[in-house]
CSV table of C-alpha atoms in Angstrom, one decimal:
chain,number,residue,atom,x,y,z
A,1,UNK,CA,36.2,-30.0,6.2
A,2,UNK,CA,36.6,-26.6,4.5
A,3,UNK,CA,40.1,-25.3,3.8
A,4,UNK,CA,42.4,-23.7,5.9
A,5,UNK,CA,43.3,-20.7,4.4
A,6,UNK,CA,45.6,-18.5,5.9
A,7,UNK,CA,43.4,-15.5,5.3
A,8,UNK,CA,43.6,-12.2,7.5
A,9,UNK,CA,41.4,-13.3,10.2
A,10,UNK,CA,43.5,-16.2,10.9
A,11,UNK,CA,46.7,-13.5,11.6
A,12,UNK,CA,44.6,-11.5,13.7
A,13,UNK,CA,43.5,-14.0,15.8
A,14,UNK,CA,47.3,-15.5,16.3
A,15,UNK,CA,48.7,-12.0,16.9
A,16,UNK,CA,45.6,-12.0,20.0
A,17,UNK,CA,46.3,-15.0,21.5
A,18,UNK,CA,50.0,-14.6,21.7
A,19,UNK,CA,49.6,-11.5,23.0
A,20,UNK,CA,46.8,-13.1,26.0
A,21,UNK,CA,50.0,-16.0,26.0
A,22,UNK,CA,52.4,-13.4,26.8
A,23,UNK,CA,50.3,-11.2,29.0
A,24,UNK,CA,49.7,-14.3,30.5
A,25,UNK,CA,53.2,-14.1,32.3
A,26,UNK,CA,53.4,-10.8,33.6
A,27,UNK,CA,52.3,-10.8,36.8
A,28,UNK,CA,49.1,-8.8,37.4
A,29,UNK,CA,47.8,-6.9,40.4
A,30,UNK,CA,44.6,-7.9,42.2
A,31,UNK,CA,42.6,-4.6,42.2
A,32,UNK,CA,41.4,-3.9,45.6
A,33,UNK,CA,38.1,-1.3,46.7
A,34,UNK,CA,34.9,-2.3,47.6
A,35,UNK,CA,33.3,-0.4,44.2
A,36,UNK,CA,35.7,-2.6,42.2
A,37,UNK,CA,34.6,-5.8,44.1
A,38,UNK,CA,30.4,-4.5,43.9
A,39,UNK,CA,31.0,-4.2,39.9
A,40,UNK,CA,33.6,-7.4,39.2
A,41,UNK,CA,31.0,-9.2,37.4
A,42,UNK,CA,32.0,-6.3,34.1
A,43,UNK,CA,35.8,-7.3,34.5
A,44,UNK,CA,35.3,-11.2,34.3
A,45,UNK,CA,38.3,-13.3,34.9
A,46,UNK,CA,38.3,-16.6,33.2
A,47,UNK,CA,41.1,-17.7,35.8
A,48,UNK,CA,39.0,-21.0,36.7
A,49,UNK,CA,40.5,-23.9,38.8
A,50,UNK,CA,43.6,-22.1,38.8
A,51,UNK,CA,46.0,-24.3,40.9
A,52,UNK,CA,45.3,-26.2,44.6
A,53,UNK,CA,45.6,-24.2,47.5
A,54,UNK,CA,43.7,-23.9,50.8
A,55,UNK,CA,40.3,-24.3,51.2
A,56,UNK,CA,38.3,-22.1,54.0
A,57,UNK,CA,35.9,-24.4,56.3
A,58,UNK,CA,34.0,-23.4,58.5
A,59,UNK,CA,33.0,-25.5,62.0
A,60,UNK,CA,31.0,-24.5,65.2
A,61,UNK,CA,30.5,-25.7,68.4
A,62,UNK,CA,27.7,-25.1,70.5
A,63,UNK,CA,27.1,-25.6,74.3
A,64,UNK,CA,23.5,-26.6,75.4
A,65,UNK,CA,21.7,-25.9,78.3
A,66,UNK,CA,23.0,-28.3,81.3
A,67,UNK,CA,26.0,-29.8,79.1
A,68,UNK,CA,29.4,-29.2,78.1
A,69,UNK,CA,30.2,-27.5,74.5
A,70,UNK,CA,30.5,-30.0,71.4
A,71,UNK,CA,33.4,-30.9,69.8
A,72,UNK,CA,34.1,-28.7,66.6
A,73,UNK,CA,31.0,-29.4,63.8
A,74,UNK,CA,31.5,-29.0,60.7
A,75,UNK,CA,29.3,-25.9,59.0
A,76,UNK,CA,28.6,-27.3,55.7
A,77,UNK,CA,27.4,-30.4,53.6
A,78,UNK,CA,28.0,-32.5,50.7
A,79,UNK,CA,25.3,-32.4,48.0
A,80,UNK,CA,23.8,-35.4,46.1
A,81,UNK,CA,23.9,-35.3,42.6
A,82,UNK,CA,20.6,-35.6,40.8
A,83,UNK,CA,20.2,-35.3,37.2
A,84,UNK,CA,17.8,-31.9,37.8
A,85,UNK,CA,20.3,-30.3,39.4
A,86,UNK,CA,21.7,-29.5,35.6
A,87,UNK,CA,18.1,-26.7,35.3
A,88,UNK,CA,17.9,-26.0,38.8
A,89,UNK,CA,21.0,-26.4,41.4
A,90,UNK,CA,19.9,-23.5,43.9
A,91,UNK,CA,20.8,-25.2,47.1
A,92,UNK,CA,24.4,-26.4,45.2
A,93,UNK,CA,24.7,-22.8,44.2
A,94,UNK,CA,24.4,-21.2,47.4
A,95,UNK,CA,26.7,-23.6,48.9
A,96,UNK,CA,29.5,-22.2,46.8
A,97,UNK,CA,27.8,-18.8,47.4
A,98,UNK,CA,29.1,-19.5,51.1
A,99,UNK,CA,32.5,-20.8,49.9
A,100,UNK,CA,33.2,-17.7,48.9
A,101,UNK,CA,31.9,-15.6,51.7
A,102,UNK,CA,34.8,-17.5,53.5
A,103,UNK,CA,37.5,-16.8,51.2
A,104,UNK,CA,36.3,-13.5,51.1
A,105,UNK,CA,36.3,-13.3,55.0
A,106,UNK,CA,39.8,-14.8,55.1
A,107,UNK,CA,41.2,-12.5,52.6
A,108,UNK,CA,39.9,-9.7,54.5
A,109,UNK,CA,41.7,-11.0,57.4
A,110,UNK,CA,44.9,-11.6,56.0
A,111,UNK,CA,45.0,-7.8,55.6
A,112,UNK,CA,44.0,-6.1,58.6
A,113,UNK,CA,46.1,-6.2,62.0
A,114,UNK,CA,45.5,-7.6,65.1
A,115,UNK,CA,44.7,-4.2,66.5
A,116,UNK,CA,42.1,-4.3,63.8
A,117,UNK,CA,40.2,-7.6,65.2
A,118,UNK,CA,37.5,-5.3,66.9
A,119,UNK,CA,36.5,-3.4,63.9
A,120,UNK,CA,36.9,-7.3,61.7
A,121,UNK,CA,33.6,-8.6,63.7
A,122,UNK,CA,31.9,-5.7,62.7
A,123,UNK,CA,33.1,-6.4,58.5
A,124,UNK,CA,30.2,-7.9,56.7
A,125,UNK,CA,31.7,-10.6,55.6
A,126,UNK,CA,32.2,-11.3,59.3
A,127,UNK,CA,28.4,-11.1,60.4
A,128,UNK,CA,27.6,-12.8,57.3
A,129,UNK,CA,29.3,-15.7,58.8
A,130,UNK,CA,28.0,-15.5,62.3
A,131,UNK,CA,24.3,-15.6,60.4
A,132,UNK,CA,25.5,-18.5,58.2
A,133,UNK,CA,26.8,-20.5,61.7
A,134,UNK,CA,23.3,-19.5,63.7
A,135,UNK,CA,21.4,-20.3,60.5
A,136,UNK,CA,23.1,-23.6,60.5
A,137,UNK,CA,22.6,-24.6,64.3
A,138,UNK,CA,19.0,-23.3,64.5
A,139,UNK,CA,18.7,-26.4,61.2
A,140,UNK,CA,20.8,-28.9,63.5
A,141,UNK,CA,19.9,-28.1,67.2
A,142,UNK,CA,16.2,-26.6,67.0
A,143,UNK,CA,15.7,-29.8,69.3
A,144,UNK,CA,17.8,-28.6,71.7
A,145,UNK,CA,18.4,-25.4,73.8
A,146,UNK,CA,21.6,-23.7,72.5
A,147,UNK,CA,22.9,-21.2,75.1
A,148,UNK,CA,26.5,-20.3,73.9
A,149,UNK,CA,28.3,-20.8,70.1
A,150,UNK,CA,31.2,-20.1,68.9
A,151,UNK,CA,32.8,-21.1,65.6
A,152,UNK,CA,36.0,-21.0,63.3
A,153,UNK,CA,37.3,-20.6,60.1
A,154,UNK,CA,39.9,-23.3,59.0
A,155,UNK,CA,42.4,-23.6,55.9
A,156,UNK,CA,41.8,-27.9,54.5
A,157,UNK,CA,45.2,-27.9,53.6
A,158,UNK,CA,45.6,-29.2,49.5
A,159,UNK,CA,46.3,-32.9,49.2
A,160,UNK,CA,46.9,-34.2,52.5
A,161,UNK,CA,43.6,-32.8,53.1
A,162,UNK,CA,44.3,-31.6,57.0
A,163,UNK,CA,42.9,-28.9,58.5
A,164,UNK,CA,44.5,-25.7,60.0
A,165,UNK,CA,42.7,-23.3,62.7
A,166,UNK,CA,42.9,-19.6,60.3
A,167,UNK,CA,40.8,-18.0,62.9
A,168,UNK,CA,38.5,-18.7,65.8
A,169,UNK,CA,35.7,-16.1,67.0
A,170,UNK,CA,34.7,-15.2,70.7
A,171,UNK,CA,32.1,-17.1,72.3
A,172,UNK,CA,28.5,-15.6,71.3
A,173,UNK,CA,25.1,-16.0,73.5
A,174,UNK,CA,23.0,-17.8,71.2
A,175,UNK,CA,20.1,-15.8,69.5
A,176,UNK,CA,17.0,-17.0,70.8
A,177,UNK,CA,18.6,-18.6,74.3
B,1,UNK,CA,24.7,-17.8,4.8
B,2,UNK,CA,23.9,-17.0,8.2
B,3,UNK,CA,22.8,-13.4,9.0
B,4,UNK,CA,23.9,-11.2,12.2
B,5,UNK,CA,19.9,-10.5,13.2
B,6,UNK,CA,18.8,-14.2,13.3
B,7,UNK,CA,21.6,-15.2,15.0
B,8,UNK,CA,21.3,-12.5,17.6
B,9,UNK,CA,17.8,-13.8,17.7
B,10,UNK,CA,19.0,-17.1,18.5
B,11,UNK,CA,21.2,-16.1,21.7
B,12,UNK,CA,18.7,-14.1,23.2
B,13,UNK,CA,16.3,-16.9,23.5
B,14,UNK,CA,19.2,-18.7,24.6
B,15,UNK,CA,20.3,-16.5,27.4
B,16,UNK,CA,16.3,-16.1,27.9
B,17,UNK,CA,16.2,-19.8,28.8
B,18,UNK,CA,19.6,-19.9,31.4
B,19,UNK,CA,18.1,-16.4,32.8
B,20,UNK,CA,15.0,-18.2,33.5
B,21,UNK,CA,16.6,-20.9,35.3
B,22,UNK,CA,18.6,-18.8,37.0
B,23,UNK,CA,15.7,-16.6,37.8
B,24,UNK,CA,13.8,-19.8,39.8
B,25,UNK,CA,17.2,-20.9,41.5
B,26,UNK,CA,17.5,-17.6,43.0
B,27,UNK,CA,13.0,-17.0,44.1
B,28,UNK,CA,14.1,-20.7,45.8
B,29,UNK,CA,16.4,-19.2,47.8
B,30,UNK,CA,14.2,-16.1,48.9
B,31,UNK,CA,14.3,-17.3,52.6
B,32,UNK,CA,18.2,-16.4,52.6
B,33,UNK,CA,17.8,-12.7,51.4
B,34,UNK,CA,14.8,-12.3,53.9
B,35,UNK,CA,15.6,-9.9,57.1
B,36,UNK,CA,16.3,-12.7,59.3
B,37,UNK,CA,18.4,-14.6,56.2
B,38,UNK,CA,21.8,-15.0,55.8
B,39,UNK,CA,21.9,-12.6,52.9
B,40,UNK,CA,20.3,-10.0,54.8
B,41,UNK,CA,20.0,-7.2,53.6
B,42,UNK,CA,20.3,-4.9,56.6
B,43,UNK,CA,23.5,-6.5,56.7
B,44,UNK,CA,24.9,-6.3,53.3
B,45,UNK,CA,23.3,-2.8,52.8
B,46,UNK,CA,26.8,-1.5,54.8
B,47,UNK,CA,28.7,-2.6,51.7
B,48,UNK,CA,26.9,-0.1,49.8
B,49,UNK,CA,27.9,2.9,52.0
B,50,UNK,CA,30.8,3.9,49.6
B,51,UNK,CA,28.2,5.3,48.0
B,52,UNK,CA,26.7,9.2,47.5
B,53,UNK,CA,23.1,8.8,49.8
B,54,UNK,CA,20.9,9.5,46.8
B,55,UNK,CA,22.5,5.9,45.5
B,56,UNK,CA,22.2,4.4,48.7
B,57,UNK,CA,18.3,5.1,48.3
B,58,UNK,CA,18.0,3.9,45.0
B,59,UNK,CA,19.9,0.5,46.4
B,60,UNK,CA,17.8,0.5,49.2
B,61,UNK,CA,14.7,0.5,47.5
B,62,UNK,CA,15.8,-2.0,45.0
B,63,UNK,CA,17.7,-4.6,46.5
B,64,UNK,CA,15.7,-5.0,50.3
B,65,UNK,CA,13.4,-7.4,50.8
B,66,UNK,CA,10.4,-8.1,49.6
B,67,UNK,CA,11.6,-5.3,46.5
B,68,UNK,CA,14.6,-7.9,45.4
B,69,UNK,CA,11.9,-10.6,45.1
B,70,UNK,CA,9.9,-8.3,42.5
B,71,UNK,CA,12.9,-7.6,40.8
B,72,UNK,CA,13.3,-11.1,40.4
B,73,UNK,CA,9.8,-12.0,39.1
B,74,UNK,CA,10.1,-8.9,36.8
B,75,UNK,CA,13.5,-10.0,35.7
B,76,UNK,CA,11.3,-13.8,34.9
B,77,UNK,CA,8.8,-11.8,33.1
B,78,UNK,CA,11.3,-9.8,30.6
B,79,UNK,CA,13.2,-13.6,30.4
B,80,UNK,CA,10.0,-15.2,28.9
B,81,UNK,CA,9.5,-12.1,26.6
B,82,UNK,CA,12.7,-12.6,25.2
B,83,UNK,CA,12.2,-16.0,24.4
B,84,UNK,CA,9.5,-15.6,22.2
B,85,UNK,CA,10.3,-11.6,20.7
B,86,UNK,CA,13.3,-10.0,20.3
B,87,UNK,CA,13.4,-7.0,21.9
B,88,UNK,CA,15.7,-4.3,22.7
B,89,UNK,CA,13.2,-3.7,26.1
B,90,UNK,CA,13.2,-7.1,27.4
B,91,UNK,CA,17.3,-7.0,26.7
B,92,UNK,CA,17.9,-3.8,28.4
B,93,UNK,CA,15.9,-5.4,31.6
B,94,UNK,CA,17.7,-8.0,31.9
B,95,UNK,CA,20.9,-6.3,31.7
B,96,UNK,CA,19.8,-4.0,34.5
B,97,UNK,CA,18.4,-6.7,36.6
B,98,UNK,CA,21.4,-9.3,36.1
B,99,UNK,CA,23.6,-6.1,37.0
B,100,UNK,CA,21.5,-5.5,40.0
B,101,UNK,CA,21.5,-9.1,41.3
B,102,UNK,CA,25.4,-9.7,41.1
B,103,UNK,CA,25.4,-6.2,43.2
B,104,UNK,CA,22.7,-7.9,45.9
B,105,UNK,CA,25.4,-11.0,46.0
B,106,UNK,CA,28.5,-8.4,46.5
B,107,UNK,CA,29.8,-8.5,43.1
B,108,UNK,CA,28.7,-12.3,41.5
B,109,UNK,CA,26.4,-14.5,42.9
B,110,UNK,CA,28.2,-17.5,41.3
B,111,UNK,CA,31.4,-16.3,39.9
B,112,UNK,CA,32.1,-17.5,35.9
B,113,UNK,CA,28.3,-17.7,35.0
B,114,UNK,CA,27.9,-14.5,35.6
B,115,UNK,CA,30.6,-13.1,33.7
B,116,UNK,CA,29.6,-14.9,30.4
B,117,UNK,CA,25.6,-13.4,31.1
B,118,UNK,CA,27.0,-10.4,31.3
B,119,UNK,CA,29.3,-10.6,28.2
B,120,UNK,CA,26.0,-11.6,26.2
B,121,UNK,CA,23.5,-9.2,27.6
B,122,UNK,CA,26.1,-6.5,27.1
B,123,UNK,CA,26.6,-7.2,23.7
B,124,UNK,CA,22.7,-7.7,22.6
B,125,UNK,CA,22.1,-4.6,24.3
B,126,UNK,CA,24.5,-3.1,21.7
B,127,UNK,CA,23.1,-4.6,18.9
B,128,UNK,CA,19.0,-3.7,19.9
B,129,UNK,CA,20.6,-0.3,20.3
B,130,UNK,CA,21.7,-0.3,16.6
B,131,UNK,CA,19.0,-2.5,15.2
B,132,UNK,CA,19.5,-0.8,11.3
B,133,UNK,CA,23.2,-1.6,11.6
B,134,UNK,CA,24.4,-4.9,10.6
B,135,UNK,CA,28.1,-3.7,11.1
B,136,UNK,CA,27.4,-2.8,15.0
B,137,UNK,CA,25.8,-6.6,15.3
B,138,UNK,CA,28.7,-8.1,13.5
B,139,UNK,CA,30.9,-6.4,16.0
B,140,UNK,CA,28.6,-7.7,19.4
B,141,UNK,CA,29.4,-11.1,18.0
B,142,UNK,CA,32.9,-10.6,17.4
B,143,UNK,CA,33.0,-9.4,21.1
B,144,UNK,CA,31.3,-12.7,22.4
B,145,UNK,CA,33.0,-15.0,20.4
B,146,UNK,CA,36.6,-13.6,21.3
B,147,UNK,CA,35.1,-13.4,25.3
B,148,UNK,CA,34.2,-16.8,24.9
B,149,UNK,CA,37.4,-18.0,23.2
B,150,UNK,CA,39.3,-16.0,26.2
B,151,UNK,CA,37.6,-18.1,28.7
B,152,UNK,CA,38.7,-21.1,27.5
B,153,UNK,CA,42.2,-20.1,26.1
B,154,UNK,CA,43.1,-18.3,29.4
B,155,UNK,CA,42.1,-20.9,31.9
B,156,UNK,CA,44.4,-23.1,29.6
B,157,UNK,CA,47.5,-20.9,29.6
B,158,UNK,CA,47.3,-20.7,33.3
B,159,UNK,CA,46.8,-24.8,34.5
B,160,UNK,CA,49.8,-25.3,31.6
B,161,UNK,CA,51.9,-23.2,33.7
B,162,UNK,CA,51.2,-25.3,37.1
B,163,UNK,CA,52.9,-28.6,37.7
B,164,UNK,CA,50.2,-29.4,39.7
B,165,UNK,CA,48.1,-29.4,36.3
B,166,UNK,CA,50.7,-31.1,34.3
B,167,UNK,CA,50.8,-34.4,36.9
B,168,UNK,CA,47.1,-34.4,37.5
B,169,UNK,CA,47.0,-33.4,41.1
B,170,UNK,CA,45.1,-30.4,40.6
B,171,UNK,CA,41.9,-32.2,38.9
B,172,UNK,CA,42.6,-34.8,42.0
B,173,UNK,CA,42.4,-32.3,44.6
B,174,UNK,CA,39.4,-30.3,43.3
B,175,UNK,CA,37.2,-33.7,43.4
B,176,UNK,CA,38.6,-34.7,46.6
B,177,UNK,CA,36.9,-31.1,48.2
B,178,UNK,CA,34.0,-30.8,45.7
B,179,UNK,CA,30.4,-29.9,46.6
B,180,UNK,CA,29.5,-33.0,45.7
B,181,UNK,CA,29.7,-36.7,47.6
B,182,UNK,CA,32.0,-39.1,46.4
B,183,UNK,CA,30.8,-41.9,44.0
B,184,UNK,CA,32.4,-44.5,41.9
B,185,UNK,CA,33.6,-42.4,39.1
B,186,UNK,CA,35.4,-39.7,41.0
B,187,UNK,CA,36.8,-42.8,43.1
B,188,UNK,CA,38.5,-44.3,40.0
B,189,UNK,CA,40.0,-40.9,39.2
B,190,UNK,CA,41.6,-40.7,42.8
B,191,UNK,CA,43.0,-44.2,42.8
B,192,UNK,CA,44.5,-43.6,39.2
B,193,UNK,CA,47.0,-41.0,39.4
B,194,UNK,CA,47.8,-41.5,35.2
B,195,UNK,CA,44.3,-41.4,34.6
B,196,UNK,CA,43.8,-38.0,36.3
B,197,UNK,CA,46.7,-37.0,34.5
B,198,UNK,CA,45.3,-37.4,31.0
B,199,UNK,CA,42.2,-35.6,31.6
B,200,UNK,CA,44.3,-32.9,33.0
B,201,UNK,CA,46.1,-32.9,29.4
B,202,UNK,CA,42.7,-33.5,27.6
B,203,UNK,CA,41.1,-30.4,28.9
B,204,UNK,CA,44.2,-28.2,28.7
B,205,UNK,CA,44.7,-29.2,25.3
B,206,UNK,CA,41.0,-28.6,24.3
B,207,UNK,CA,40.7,-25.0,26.3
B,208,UNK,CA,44.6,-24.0,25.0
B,209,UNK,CA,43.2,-24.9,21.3
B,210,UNK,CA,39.6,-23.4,21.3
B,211,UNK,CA,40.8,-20.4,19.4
B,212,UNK,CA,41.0,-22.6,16.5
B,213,UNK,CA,37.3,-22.8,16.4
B,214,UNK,CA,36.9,-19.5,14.7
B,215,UNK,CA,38.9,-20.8,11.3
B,216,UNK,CA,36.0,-22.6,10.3
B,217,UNK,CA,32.5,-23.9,11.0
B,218,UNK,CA,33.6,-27.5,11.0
B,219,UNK,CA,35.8,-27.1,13.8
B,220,UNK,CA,33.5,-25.0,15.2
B,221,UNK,CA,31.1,-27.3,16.0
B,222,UNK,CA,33.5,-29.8,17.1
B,223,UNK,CA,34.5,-27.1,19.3
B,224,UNK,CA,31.2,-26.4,20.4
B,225,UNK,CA,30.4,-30.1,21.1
B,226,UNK,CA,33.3,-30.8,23.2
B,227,UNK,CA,33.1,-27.6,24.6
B,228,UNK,CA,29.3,-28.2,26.1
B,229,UNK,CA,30.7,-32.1,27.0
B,230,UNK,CA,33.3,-29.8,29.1
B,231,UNK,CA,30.6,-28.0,30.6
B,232,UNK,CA,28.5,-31.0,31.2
B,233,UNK,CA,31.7,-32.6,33.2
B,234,UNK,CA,32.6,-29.4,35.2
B,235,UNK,CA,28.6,-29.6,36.4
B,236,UNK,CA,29.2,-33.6,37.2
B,237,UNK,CA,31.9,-32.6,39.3
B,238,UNK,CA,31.6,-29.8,40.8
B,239,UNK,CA,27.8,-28.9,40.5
B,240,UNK,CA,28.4,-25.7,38.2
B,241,UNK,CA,24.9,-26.0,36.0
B,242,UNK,CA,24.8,-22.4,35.2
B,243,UNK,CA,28.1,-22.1,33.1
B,244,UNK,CA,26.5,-25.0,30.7
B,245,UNK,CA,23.4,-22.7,29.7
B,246,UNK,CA,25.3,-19.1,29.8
B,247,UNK,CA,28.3,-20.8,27.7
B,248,UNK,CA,25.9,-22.4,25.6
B,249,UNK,CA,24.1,-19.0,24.7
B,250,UNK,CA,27.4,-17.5,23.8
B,251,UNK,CA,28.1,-20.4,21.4
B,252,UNK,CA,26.0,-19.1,17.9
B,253,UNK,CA,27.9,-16.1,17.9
B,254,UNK,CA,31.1,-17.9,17.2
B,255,UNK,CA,29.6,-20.2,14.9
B,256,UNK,CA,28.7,-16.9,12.9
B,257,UNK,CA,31.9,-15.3,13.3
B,258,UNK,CA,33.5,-18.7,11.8
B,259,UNK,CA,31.4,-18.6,8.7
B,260,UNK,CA,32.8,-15.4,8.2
B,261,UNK,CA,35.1,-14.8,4.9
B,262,UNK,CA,37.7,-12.1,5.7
């Protein structure tokens, strides 16, 4: 092993970290606009796994033609792990893709108003979500004629792994019914 | 004694290899960013109204379908260019079509990964720009190494500060609500709260430490090694393939920078 010298890159480097350690404390302000959220990739944040905290579902229900609506479904799916999936994990990838549509979606709710609802459905985050929902019944029902959907986005609580109702949408003709 | 140009030759086939994979992951998904898809973008097109309207055209033409899809196999073509010549061109692409993909995915497509391509491309792109200038490719390299020293030492610093870190809940709960299915391994680590708990210490330890890898080569590729076993493990987990290969590209540039005598 080569010597450890304590030559001048060494005291640049300390003086850096402790100043990301100190920085580190100081409480920091998300920045907010659309143009800031389009261009985030430039400003990365290597804030990974930070702590637990709720995680967005999402679950649907469905009413078929002649029947009563389903129970609440859930909108998404465990993968399999496969060794390829270390070159090419698309469908994996996208999955998180939608995990963070939803956070997205629930963020945006959490700062609008209830007399902002109207205007919310019309958010793209919002008709993203309807699309991933029809996408995801048109995969699970195309056996079946869907005439009504609705679905909802709820917080799996950290740990005790329950789930809590965040926000539940009207009920929506399906698209092709 | 290594040299600033063959190293930046080295990362730019590697990036050219995880841009390549992450090129094919994204023409699998084309049926998502078609009009009917999820991604749609006569949707996502509204995001982009903040915009002046000659912008707006430019994104329109760009990133609707079928013109995303071309951007893709263009952004393939530059890839496989780069892997066998360096060259500013095929850099510069990339960067533009990277930049242009995270915008089609509202700002990443999948979060961390993206960052880390950017970092490189961003800093090759400055060094093809001043090819004749060993200084300017000495200081790209400085710039990755300290981004990718940052990535580690900051997501450190900030599971240190959470008791949910320090008692191995955290790891526990981000299984338990992974993408992927249970098996026998992440089993073991739920049932055995002390277990979780050191590999919550283990992986602080070793992202809190990284810095140190710029000292000397040695620990450098100790570093290195642990730090692609670390990448290997968050992909086991929680599916996230891409950070291995963008992470992995970054890597010579702080080998380089810790050969360095100051």
């Amino acid at each position: 092993m080569d010597a450890f010298t304590f030559d001048a890159r060494f005291i640049l480097l300390l003086i850096f970290f402790i100043l990301i350690f100190c920085l580190s404390f100081i409480k920091t302000r998300t920045l907010g606009g659309k143009k800031v959220n389009l261009f985030r990739a430039f400003f990365p944040s290597w804030k990974f796994f930070e702590d637990v905290g709720p995680v967005p579902r999402l679950f649907y229900k469905v009413t078929m033609q002649g029947q009563a609506s389903t129970d609440w479904l859930p909108c998404w799916h465990q993968q399999q792990r496969k060794i390829s999936h270390l070159f090419l994990n698309a469908e994996t990838n996208y999955l998180l893709t939608c995990g963070s549509l939803l956070n997205q979606l629930v963020t945006e709710l959490e700062e609008i108003d209830d007399a902002q609802l109207d205007s919310f459905t019309q958010s793209v985050s919002y008709q993203l979500t309807q699309r991933l929902v029809q996408e995801h019944i048109e995969q699970q029902h195309h056996n079946y004629k869907v005439t009504q959907y609705q679905f909802k986005v709820s917080a799996q609580l950290p740990l005790n792994l329950e789930f809590q109702d965040i926000f539940i949408s009207p009920e929506y003709e399906a698209p092709h019914a | 004694m290594l040299e600033a140009v063959s190293v930046i030759e080295w990362i730019e086939k590697l990036i050219a290899f995880a841009i390549i994979l992450q090129s094919i992951e994204l023409w699998q998904l084309r049926k998502q960013l078609r009009p009917s898809g999820v991604f749609s973008w006569e949707i996502l097109k509204k995001d982009f109204l903040i915009f002046p309207p000659w912008a707006q055209k430019i994104f329109d033409l760009v990133l609707s379908y079928p013109s995303f899809m071309i951007l893709i196999v263009i952004q393939i073509m530059a890839a496989i260019s780069l892997l066998f010549l360096s060259t500013g061109l095929a850099v510069y692409m990339l960067f533009l079509s990277v930049t242009l993909i995270t915008l089609r995915w509202r700002g990443t497509f999948n979060g961390g990964s993206d960052f880390m391509t950017l970092v490189v491309l961003m800093s090759l792109a400055v060094a093809e720009s001043f090819k004749t200038q060993s200084i300017i490719a000495t200081g790209a390299l400085w710039y990755m190494s300290i981004q990718v020293c940052a990535s580690y030492f900051i997501g450190g610093i900030i599971k240190l500060k959470k008791s949910n870190w320090r008692q191995g809940l955290a790891i526990q709960n981000f299984i338990q609500t992974s993408i992927y299915t249970e098996n026998q391994l992440t089993q073991i680590i739920m049932r055995h709260k002390k277990l979780a708990q050191f590999v919550s210490w283990l992986a602080m330890i070793f992202e809190c430490s990284f810095p140190l890898a710029l000292l000397n080569t040695n620990l450098c590729m100790i570093y290195i090694s642990i730090g692609f076993l670390f990448h290997l493990a968050n992909f086991y987990f929680f599916g996230l393939n891409r950070f291995v290969w963008s992470w992995l590209a970054a890597y010579p540039a702080l080998y380089y920078c810790s050969s360095l005598n100051l």
